[in-house]
PDB file of C-alpha atoms in Angstrom:
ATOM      1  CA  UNK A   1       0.000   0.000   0.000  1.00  0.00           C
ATOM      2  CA  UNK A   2       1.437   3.328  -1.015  1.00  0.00           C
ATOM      3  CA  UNK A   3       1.697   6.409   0.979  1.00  0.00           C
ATOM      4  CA  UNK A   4      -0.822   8.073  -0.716  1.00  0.00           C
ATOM      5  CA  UNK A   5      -3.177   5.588  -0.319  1.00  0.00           C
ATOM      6  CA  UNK A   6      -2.696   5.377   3.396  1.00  0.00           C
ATOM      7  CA  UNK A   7      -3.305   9.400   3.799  1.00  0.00           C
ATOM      8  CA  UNK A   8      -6.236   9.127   1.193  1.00  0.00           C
ATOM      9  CA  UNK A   9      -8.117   6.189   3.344  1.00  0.00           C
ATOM     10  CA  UNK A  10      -6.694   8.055   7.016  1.00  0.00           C
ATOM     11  CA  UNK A  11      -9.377  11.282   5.632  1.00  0.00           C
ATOM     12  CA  UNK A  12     -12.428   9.033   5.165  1.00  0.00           C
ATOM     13  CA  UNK A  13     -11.988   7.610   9.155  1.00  0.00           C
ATOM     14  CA  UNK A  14     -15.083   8.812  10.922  1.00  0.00           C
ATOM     15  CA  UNK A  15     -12.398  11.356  12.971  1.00  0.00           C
ATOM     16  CA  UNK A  16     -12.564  14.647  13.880  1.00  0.00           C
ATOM     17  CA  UNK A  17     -10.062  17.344  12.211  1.00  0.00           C
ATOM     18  CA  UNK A  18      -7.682  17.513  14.492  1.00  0.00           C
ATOM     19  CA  UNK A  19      -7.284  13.705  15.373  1.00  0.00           C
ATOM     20  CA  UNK A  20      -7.598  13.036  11.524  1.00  0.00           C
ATOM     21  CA  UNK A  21      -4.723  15.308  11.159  1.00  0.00           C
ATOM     22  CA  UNK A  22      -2.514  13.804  14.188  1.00  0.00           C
ATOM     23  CA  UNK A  23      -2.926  10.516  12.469  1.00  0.00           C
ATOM     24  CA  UNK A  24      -1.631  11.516   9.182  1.00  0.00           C
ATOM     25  CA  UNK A  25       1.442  12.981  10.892  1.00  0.00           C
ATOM     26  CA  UNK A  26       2.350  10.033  13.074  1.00  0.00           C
ATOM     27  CA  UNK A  27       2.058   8.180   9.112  1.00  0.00           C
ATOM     28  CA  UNK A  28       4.096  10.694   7.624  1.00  0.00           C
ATOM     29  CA  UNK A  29       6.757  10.560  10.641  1.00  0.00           C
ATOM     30  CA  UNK A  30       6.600   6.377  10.399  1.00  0.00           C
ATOM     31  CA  UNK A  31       7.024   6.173   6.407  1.00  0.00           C
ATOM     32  CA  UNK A  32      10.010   9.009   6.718  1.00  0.00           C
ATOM     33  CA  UNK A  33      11.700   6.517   9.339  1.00  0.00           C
ATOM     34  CA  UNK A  34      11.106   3.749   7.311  1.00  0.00           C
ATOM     35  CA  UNK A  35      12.021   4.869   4.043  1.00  0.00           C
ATOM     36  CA  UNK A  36      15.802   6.478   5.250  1.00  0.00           C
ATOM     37  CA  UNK A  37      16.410   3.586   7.690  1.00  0.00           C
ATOM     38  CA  UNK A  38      15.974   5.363  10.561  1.00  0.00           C
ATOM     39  CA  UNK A  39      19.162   7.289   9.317  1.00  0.00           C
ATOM     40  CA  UNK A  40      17.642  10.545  10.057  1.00  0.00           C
ATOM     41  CA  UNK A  41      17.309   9.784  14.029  1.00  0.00           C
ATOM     42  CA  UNK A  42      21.269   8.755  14.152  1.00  0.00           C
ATOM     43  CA  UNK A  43      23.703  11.069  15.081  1.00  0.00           C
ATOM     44  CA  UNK A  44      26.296  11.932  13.085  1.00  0.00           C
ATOM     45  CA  UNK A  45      29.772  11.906  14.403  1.00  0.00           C
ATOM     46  CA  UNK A  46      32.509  12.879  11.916  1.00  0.00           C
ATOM     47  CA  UNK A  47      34.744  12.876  15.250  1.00  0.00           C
ATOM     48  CA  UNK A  48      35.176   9.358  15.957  1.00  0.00           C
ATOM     49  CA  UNK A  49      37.515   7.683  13.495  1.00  0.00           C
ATOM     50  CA  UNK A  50      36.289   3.869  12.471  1.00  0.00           C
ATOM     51  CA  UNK A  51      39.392   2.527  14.289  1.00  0.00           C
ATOM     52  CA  UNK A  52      38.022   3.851  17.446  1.00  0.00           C
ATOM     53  CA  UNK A  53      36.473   0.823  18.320  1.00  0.00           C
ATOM     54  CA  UNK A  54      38.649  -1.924  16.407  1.00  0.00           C
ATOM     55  CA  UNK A  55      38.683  -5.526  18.837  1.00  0.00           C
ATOM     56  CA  UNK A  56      42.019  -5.955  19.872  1.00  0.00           C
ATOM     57  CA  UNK A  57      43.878  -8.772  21.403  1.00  0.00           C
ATOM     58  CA  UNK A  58      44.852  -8.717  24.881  1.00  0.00           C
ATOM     59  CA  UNK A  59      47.079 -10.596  27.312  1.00  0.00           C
ATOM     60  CA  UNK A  60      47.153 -10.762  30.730  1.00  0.00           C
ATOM     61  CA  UNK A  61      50.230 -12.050  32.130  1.00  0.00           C
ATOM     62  CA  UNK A  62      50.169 -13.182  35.910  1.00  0.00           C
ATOM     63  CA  UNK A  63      54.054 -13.199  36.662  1.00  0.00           C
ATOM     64  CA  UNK A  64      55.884 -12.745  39.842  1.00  0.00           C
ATOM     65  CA  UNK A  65      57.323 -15.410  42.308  1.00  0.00           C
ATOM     66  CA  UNK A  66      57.011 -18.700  40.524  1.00  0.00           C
ATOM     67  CA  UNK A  67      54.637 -21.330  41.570  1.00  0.00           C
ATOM     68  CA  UNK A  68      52.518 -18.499  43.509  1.00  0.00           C
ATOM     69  CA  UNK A  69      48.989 -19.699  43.834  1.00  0.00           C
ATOM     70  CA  UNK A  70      46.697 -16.736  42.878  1.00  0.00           C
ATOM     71  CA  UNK A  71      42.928 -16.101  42.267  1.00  0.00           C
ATOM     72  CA  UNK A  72      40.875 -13.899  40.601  1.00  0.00           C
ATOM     73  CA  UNK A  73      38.797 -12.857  37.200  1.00  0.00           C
ATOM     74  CA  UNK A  74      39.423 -11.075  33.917  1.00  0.00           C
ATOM     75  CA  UNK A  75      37.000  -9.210  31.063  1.00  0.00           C
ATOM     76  CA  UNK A  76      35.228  -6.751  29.991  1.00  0.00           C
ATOM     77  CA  UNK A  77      33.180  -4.057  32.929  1.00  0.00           C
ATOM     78  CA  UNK A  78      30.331  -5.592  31.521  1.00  0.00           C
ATOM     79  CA  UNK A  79      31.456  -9.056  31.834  1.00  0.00           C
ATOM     80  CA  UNK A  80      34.306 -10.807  33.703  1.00  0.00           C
ATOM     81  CA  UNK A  81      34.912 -14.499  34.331  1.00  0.00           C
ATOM     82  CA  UNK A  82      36.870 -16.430  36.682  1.00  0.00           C
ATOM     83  CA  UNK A  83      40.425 -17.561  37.087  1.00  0.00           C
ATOM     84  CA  UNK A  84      42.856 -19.380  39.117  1.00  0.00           C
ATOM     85  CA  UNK A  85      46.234 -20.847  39.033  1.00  0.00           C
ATOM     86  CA  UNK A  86      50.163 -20.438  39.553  1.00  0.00           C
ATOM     87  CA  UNK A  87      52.610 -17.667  38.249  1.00  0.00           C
ATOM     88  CA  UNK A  88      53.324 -17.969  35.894  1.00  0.00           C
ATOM     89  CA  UNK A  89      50.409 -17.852  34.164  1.00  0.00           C
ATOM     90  CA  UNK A  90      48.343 -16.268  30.727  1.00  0.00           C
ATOM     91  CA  UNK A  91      44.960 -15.152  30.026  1.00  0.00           C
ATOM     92  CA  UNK A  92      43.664 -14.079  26.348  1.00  0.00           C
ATOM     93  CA  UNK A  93      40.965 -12.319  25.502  1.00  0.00           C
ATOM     94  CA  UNK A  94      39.675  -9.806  22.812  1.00  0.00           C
ATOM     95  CA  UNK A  95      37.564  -6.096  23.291  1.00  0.00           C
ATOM     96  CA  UNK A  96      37.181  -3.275  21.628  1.00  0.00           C
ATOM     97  CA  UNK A  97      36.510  -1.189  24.639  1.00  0.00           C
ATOM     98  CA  UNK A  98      38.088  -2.326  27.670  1.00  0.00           C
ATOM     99  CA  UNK A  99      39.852  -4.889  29.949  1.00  0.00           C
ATOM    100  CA  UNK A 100      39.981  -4.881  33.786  1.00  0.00           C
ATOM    101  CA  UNK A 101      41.331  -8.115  35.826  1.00  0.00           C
ATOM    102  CA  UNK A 102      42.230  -8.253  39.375  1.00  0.00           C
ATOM    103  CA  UNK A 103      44.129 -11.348  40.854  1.00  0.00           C
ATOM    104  CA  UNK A 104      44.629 -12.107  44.882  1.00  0.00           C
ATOM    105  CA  UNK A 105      47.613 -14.148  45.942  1.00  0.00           C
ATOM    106  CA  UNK A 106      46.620 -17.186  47.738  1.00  0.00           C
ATOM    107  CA  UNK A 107      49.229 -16.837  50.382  1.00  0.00           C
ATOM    108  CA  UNK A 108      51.411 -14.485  52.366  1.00  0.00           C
ATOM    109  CA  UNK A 109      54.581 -14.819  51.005  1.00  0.00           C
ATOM    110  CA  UNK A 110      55.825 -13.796  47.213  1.00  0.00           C
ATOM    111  CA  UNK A 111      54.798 -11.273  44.506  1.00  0.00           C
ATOM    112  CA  UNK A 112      52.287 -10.944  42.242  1.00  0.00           C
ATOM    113  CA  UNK A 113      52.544  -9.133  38.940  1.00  0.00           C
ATOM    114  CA  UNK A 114      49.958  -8.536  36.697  1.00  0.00           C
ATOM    115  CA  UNK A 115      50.952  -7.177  33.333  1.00  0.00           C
ATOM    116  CA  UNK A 116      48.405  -5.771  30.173  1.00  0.00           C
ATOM    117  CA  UNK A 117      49.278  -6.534  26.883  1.00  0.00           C
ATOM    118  CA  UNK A 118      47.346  -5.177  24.696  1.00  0.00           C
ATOM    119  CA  UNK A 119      48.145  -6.392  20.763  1.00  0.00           C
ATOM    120  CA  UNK A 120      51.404  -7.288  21.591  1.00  0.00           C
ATOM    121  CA  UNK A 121      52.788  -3.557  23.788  1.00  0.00           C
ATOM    122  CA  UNK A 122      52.787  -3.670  27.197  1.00  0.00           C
ATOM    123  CA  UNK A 123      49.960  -0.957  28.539  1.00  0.00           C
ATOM    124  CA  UNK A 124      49.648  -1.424  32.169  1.00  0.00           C
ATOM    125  CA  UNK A 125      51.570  -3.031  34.979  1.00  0.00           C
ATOM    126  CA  UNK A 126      50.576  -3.729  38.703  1.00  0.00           C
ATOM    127  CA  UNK A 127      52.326  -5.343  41.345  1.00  0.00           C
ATOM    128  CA  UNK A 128      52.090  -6.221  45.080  1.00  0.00           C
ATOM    129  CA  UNK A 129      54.299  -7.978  47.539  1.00  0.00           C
ATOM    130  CA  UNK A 130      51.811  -7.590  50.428  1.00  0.00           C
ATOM    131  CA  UNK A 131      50.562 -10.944  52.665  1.00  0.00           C
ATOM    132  CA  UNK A 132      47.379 -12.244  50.500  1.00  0.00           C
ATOM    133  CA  UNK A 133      47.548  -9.248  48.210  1.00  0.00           C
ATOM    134  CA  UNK A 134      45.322  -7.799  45.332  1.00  0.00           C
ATOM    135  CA  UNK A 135      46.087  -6.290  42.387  1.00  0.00           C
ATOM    136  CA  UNK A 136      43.791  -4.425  40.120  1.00  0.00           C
ATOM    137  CA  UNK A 137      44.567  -2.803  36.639  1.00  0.00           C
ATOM    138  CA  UNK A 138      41.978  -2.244  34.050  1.00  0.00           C
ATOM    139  CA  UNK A 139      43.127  -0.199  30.587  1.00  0.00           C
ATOM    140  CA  UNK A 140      40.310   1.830  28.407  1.00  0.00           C
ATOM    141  CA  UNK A 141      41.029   0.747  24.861  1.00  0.00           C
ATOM    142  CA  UNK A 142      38.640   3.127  22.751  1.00  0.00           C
ATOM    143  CA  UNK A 143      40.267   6.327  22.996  1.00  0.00           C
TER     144      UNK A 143
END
């Protein structure tokens, strides 16, 4: 059905004026949606470069004292999961907007380092030598 047929038919409703004419706007406002692609309700931002929010390839390398037991989780803000093991020790991931992990030695002795690697340069680097320490780094990667 055309536009035109739509606004023709929307006259004959038994409607008064000016809910007959509220009706043919909201059809006009729905078919210029439609027919752009909702283009003309997107902003347009000339500032932010495609690259801006390219998936990289990150690394997180648990290092320190060897043989440490450690805890902790890795991810995104929005979404983190679990890990555990011994230094040394590697997590990969990919984002396009950001990484956080924090890791928790398991004991009182030793040194934990926690190291961001973020397509293949180092970008952040934590470390703590305190009794059943944490350490927390997190890198924003859509600047």
């Amino acid at each position: 059905m055309t536009l035109r047929a739509i606004l023709h038919r929307s006259a004959r409703l038994p409607l008064a004026g000016a809910c007959r004419r509220v009706l043919r706007i909201g059809v006009l406002v729905v078919a210029a949606t439609t027919a752009t692609g909702c283009l003309g309700l997107a902003p347009v931002r000339p500032d932010v470069p495609p690259e801006r929010f390219r998936e990289r390839t990150i690394v997180i390398v648990v290092d320190g004292t060897p043989g440490l037991p450690f805890e902790g989780s890795y991810g995104t803000p929005a979404v983190t999961q679990a890990a555990r093991g011994h230094v040394p020790a590697q997590f990969h991931m990919r984002s396009a907007v950001a990484v956080v992990a924090t890791f928790t030695k398991a004991t009182a002795e030793g040194e934990l380092i926690v190291r961001l690697v973020v397509d293949g340069q180092e970008v952040a680097r934590r470390q703590t030598s305190q009794p059943f320490g944490t350490v927390m780094v997190s890198r924003v990667l859509s600047r």
